[in-house]
XYZ file of N, CA, C and O in Angstrom:
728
model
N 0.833 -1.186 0.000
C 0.000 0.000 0.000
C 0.878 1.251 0.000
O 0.648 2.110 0.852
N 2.112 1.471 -1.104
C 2.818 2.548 -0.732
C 2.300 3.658 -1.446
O 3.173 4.481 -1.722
N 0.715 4.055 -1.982
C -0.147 5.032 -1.507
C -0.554 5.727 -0.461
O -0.610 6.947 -0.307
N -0.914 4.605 0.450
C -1.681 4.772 1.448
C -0.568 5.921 2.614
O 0.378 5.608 3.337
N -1.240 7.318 2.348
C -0.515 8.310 2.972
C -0.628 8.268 4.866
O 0.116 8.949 5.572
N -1.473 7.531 5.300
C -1.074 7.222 7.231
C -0.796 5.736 7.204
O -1.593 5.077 7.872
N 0.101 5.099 6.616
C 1.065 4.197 6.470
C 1.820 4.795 7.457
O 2.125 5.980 7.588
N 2.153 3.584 8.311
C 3.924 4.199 9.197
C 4.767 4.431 8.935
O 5.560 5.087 9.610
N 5.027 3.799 7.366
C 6.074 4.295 6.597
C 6.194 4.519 5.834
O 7.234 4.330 5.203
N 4.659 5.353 5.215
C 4.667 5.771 3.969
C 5.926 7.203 4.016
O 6.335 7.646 5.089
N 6.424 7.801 2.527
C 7.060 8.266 2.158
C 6.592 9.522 0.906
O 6.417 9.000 -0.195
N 6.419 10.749 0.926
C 5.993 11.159 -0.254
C 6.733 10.701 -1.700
O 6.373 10.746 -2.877
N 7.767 10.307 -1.114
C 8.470 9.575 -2.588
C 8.239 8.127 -3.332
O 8.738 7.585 -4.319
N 7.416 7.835 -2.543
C 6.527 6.907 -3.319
C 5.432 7.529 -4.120
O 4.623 6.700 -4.537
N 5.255 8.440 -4.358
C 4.278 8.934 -5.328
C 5.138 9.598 -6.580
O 4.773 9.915 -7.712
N 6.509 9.686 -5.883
C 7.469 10.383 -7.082
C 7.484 11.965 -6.479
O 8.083 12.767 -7.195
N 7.004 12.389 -5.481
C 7.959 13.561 -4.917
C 9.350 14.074 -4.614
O 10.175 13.673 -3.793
N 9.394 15.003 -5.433
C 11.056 15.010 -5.873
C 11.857 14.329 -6.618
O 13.078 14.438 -6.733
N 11.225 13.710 -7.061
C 12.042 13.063 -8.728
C 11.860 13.441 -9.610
O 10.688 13.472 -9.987
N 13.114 14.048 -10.621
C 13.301 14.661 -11.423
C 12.779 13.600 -12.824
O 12.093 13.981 -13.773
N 13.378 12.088 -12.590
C 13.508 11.322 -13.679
C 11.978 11.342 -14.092
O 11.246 11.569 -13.129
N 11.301 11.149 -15.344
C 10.152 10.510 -15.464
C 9.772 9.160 -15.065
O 10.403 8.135 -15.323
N 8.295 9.287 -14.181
C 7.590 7.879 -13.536
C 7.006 7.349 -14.292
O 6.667 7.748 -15.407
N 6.795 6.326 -13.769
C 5.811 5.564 -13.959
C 5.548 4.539 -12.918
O 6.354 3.805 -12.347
N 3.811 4.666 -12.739
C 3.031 3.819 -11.642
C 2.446 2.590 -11.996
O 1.383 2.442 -12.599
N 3.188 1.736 -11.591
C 2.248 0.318 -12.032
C 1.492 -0.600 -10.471
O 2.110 -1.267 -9.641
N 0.316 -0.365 -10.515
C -0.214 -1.410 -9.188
C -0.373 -0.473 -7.843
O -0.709 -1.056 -6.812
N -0.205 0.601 -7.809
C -0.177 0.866 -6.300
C -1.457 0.988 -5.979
O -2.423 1.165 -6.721
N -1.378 0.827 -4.246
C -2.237 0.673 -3.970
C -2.606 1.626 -2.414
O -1.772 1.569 -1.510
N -3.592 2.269 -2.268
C -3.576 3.320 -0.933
C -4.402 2.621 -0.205
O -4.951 3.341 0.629
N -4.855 1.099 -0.141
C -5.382 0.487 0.733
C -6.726 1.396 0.984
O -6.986 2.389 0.304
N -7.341 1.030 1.796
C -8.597 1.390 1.730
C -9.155 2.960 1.941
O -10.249 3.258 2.419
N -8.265 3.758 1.529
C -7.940 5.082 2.038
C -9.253 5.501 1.537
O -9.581 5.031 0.448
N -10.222 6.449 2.243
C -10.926 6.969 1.445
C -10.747 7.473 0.541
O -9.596 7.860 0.339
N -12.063 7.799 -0.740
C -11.714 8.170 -1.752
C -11.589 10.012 -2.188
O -11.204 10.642 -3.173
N -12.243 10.411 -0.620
C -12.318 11.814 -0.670
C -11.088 12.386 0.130
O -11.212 13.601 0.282
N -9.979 11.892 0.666
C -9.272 12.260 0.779
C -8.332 13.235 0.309
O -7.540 12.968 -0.595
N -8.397 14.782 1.096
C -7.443 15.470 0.064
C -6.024 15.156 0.409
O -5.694 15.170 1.595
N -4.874 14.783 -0.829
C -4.100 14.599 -0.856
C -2.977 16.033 -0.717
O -3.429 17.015 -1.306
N -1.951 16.207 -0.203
C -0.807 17.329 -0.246
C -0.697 17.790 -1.788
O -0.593 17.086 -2.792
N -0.760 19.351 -1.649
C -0.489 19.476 -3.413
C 0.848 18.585 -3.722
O 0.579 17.499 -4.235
N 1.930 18.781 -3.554
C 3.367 17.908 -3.842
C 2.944 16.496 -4.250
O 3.341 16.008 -5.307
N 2.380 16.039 -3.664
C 1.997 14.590 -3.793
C 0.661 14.835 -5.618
O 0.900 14.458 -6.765
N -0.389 15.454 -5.166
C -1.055 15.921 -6.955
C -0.365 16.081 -7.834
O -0.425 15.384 -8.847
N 0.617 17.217 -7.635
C 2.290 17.448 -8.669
C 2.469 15.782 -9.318
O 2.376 15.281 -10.438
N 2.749 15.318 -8.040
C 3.754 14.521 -9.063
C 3.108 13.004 -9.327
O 3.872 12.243 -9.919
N 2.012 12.553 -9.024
C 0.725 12.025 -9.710
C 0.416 12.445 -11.248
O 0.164 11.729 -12.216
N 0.515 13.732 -11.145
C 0.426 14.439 -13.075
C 1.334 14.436 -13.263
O 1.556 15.323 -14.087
N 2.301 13.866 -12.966
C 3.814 13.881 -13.992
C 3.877 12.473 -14.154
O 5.031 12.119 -14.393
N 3.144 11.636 -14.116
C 3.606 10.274 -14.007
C 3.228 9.967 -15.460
O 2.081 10.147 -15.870
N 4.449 9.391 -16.407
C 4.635 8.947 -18.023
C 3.351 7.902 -18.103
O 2.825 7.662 -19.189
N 2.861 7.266 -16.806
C 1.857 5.740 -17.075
C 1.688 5.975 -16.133
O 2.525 6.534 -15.425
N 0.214 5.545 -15.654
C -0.217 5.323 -14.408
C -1.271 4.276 -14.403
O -2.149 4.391 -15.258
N -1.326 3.307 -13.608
C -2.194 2.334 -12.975
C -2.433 1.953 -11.449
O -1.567 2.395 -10.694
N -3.129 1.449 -11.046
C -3.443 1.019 -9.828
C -3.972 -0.385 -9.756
O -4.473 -1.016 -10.687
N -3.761 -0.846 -8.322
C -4.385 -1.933 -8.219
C -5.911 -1.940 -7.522
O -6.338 -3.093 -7.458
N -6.418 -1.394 -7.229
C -7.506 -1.263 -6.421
C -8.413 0.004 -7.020
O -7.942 0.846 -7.783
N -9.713 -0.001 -6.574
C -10.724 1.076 -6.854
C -10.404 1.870 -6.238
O -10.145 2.935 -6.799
N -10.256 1.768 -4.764
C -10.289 2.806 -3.788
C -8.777 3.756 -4.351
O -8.563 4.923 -4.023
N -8.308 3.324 -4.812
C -7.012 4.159 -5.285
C -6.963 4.745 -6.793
O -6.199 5.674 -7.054
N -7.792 4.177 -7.764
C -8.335 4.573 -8.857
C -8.767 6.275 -8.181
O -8.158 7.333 -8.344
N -10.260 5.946 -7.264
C -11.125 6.993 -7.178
C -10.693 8.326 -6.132
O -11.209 9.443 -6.089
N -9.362 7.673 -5.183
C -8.691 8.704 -4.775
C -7.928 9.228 -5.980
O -8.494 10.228 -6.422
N -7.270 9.029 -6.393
C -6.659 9.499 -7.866
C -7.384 10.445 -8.285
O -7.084 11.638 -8.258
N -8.581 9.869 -8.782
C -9.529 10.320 -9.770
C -9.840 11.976 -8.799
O -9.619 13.115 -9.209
N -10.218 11.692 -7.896
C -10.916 13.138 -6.841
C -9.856 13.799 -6.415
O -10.073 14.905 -5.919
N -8.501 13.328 -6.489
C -7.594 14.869 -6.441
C -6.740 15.138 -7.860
O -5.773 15.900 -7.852
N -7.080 14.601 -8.807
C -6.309 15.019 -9.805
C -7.228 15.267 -11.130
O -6.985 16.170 -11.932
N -8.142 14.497 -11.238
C -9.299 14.361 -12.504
C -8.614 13.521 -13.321
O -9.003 13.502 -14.489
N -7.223 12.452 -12.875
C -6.861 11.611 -14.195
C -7.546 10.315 -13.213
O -7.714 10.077 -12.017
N -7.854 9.573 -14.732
C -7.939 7.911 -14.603
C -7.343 7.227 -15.142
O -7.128 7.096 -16.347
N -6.810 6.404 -13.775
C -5.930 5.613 -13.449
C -6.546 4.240 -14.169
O -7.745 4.009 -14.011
N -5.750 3.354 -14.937
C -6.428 2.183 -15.079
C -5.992 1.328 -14.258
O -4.767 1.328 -14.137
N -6.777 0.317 -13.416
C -7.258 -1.017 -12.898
C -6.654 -1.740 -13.583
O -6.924 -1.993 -14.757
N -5.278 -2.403 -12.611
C -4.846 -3.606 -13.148
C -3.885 -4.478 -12.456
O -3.031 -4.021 -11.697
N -4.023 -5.777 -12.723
C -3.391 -6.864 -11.903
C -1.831 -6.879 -11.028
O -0.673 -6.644 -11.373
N -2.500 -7.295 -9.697
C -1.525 -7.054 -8.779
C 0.448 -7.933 -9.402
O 0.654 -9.005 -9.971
N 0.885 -7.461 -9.197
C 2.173 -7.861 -10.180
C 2.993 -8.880 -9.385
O 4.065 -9.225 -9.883
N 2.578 -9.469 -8.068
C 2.625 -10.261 -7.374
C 2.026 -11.899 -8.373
O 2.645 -12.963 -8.348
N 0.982 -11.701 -8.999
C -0.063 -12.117 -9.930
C 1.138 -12.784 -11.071
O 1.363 -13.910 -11.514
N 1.755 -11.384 -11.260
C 1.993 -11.893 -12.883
C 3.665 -12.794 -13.185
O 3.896 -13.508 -14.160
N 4.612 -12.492 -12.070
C 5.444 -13.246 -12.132
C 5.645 -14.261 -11.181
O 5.420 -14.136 -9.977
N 6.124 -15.393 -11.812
C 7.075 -17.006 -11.199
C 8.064 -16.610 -10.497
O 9.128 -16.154 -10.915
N 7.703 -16.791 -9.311
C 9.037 -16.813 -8.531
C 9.822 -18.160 -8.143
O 10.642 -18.223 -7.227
N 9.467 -19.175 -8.935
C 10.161 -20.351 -8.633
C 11.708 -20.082 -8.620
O 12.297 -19.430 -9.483
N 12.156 -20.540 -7.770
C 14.157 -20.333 -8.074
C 14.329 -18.986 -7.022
O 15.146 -18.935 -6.102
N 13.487 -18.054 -7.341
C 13.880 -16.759 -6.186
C 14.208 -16.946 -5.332
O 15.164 -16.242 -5.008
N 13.906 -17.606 -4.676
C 13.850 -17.181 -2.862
C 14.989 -17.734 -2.196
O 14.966 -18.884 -2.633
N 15.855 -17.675 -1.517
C 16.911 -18.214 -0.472
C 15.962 -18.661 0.101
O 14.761 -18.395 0.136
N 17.347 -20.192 1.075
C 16.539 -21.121 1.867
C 16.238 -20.424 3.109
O 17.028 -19.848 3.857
N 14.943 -20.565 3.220
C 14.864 -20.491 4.673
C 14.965 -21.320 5.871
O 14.531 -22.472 5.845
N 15.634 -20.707 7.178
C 16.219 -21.636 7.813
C 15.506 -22.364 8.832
O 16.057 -22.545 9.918
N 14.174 -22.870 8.579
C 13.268 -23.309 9.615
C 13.255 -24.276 8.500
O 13.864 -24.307 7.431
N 11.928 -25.474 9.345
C 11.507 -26.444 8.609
C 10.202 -26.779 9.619
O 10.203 -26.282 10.745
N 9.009 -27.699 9.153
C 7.978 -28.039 9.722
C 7.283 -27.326 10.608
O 6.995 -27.608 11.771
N 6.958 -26.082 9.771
C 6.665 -24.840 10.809
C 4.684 -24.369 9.782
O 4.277 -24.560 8.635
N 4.263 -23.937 10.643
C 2.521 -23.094 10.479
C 3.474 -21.720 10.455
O 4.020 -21.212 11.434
N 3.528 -21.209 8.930
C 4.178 -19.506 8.471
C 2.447 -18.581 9.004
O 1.295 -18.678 8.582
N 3.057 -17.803 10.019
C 2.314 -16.638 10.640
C 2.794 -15.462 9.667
O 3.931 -14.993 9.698
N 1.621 -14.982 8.663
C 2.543 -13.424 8.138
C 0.819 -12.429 8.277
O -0.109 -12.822 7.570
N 0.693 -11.714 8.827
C -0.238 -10.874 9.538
C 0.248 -9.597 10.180
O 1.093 -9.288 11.020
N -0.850 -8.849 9.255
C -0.819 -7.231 10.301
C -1.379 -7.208 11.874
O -0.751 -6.511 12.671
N -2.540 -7.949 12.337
C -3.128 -8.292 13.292
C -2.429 -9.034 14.173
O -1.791 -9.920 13.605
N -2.307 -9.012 15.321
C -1.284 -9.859 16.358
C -2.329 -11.538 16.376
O -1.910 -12.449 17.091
N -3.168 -11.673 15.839
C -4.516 -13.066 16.060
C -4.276 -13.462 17.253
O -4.394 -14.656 17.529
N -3.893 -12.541 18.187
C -3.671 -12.847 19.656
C -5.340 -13.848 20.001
O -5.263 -14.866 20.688
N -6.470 -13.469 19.537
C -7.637 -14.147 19.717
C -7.891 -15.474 19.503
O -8.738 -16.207 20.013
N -6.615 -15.798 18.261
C -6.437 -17.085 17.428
C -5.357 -18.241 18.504
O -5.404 -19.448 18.744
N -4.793 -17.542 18.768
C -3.076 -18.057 19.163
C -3.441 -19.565 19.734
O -2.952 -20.588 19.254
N -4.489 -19.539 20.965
C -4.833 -21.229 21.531
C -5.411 -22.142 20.531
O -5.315 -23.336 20.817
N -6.093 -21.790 19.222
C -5.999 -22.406 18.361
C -5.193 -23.205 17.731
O -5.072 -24.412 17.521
N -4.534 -21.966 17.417
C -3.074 -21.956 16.166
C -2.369 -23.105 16.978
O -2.273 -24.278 16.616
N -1.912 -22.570 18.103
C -0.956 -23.521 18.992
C -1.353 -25.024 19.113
O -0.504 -25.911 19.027
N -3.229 -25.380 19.400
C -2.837 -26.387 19.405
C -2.824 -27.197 18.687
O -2.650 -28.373 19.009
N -3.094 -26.588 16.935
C -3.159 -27.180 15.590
C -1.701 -27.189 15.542
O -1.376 -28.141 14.832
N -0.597 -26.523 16.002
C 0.672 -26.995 15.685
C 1.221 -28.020 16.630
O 2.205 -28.660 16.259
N 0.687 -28.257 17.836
C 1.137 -29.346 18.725
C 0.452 -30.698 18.221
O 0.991 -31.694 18.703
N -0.499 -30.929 17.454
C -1.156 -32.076 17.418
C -0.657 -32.329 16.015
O -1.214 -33.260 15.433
N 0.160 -31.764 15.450
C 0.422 -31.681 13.731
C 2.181 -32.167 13.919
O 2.713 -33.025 13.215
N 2.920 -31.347 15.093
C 4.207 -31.677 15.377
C 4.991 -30.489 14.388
O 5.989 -30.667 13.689
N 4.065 -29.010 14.602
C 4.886 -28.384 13.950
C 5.438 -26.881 14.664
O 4.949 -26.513 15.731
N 6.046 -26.414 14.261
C 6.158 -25.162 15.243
C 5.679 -23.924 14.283
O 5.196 -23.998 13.153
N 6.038 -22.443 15.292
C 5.012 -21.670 14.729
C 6.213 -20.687 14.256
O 7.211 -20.519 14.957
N 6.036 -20.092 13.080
C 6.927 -19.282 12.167
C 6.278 -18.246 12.333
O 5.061 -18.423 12.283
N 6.750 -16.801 12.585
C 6.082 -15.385 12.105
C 7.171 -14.371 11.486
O 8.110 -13.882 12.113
N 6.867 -14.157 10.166
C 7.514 -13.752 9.510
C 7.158 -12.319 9.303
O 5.950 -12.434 9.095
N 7.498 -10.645 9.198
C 7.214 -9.600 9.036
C 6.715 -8.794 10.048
O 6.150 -7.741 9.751
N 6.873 -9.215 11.455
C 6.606 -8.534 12.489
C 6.558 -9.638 13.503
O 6.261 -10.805 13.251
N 6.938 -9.063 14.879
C 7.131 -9.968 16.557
C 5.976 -10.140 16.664
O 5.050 -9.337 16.552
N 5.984 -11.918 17.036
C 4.822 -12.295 17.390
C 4.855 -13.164 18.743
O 5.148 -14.356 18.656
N 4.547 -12.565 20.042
C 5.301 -12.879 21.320
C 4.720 -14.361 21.397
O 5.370 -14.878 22.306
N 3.801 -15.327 20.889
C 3.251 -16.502 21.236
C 3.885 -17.414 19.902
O 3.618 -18.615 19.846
N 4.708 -16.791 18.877
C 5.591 -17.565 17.906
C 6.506 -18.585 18.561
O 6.720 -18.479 19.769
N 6.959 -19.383 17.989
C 8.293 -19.971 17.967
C 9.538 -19.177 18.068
O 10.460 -19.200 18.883
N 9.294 -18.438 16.964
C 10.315 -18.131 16.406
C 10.056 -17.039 15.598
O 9.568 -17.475 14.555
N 10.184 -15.242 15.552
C 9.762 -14.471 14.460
C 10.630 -13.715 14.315
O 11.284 -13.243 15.245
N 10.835 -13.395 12.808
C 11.357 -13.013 11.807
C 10.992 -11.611 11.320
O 10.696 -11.560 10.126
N 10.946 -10.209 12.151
C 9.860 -9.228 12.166
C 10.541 -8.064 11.234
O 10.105 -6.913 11.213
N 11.705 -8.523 10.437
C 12.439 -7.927 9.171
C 13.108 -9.163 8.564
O 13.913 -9.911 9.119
N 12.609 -9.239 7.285
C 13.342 -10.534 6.341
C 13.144 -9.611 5.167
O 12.447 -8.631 4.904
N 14.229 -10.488 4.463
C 14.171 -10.119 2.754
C 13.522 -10.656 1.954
O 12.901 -11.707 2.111
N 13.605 -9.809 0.719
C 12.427 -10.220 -0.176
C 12.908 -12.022 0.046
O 12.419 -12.664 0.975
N 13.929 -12.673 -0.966
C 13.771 -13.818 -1.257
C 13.881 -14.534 0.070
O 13.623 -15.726 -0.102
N 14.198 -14.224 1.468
C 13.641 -14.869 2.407
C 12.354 -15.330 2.783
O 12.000 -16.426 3.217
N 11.523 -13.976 2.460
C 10.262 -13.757 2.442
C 9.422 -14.899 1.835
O 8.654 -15.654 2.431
N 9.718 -14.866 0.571
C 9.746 -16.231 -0.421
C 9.771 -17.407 0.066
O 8.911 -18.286 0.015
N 11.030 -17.398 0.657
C 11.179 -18.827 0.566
C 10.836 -18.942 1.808
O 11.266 -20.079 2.003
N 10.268 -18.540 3.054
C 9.274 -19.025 4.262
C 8.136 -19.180 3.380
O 8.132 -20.411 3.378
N 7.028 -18.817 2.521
C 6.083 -19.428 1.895
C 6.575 -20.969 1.470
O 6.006 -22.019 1.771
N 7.621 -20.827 0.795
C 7.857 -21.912 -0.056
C 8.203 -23.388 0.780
O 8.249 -24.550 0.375
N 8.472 -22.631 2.459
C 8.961 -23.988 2.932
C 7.601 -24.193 4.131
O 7.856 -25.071 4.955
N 6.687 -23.735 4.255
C 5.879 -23.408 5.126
C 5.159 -25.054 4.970
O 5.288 -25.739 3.956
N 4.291 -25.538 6.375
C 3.248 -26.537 5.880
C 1.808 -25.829 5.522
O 1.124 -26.365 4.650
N 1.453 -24.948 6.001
C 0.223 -24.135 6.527
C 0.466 -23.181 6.935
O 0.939 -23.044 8.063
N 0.081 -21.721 5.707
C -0.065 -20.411 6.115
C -1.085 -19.828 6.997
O -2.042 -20.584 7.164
N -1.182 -18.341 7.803
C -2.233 -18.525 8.432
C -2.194 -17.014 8.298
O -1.251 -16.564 8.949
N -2.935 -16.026 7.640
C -2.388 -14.733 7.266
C -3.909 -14.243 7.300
O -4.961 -14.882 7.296
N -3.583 -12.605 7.342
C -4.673 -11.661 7.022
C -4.297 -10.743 6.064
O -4.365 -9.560 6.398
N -3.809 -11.083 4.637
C -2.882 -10.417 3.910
C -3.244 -10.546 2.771
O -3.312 -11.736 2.462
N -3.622 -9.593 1.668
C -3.714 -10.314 0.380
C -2.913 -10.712 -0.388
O -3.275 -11.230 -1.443
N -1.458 -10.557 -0.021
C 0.001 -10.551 -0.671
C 0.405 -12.240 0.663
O 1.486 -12.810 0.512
N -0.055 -12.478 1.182
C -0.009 -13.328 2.206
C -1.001 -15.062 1.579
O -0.839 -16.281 1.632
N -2.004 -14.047 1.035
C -3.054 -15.494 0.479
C -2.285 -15.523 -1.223
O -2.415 -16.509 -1.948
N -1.738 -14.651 -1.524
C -1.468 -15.032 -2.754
C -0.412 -16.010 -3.226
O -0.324 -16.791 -4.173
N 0.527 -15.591 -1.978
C 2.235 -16.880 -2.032
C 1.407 -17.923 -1.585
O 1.369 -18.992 -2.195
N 0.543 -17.649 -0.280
C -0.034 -19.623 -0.437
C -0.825 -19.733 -1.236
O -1.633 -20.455 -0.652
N -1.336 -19.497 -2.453
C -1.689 -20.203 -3.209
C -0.818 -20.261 -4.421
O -0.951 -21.203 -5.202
N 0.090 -19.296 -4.641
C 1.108 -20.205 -5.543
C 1.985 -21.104 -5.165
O 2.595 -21.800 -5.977
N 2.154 -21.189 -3.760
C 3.105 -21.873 -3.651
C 2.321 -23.378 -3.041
O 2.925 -24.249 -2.416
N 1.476 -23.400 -3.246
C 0.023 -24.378 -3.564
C 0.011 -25.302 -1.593
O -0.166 -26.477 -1.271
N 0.228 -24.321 -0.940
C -0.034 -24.373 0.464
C -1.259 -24.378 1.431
O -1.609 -23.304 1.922
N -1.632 -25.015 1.598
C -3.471 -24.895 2.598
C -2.540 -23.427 3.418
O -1.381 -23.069 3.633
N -3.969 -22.957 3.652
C -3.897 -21.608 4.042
C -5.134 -21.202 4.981
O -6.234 -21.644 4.650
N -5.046 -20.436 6.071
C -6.275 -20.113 6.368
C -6.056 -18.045 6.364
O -5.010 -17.437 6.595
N -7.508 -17.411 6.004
C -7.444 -16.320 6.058
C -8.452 -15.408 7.167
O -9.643 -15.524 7.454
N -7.224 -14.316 7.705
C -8.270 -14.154 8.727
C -8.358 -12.601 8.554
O -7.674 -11.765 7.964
N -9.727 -12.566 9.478
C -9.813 -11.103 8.986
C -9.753 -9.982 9.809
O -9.701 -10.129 11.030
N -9.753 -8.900 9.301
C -8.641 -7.863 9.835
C -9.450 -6.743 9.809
O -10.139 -6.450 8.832
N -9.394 -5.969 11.040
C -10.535 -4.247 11.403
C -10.069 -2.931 10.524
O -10.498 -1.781 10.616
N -9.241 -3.365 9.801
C -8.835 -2.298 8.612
C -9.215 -2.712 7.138
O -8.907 -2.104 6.113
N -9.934 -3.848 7.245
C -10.270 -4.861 5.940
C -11.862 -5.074 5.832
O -12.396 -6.080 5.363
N -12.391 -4.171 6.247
C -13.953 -4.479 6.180
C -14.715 -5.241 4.979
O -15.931 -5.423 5.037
């Protein structure tokens, strides 16, 4: 969502503030930001300078659309469009339930736990501390990132970039849902 301007770490230079070079936007996404949101002029600037522009989502189409008057075309998340077979470095766990979630599923955890004790597996959390994990991983790299999908038995995410590696990487998955995801 490196649209989404109350991100913790959003950046105006993800919109191309202060870049001289010519942009171009493929897929972003401002997450569910409203669509009436007024955006910083700097940030409008450099939205109209962009050589191509697309998005992945409506809600970021129609913010677009209401501070600038351009339309953005709708189009597939790019997560979607390439094979990452071969990418990823090994990751250094094995027989683990991959935790990757914005939500702590602190509500979930006596679940989770005892689907990994009766399975004989331990619990992975990858992209943020998860104090009832095994073991978490709360900064990894991209092809780390990867390759915890790739070595995972059972994902357990509230992520749409989270349901998408388990299903390419053809993993049972469960999805849970999240108070910023209505």
């Amino acid at each position: 969502e490196v649209f989404k301007v109350s991100h913790p770490y959003f950046d105006p230079l993800f919109y191309g503030v202060g870049i001289k070079t010519p942009c171009i936007a493929y897929a972003p996404s401002a997450g569910q930001t409203d669509a009436n949101t007024v955006l910083p002029e700097d940030i409008k600037a450099a939205i109209r300078k962009n050589k191509a522009l697309s998005v992945r989502d409506f809600y970021t189409r129609d913010l677009i659309r209401n501070n600038t008057g351009l339309d953005a075309k709708v189009v597939l998340d790019p997560t979607l469009l390439y094979d990452f077979s071969g990418f990823s470095d090994e990751f250094p766990e094995n027989d683990y339930i991959l935790i990757y979630s914005f939500d702590t599923l602190d509500e979930y955890k006596a679940n989770i736990r005892e689907y990994a004790n009766s399975h004989h597996l331990s619990i992975i959390c990858v992209g943020r501390y998860c104090s009832w994990a095994d073991k978490s991983y709360d900064s990894v790299g991209v092809k780390d990132w990867v390759g915890a999908f790739e070595k995972a038995r059972i994902v357990v995410t509230d992520s749409f970039h989270g349901t998408v590696f388990a299903i390419k990487n053809k993993k049972p998955f469960v999805v849970m849902g999240r108070s910023d995801k209505l």
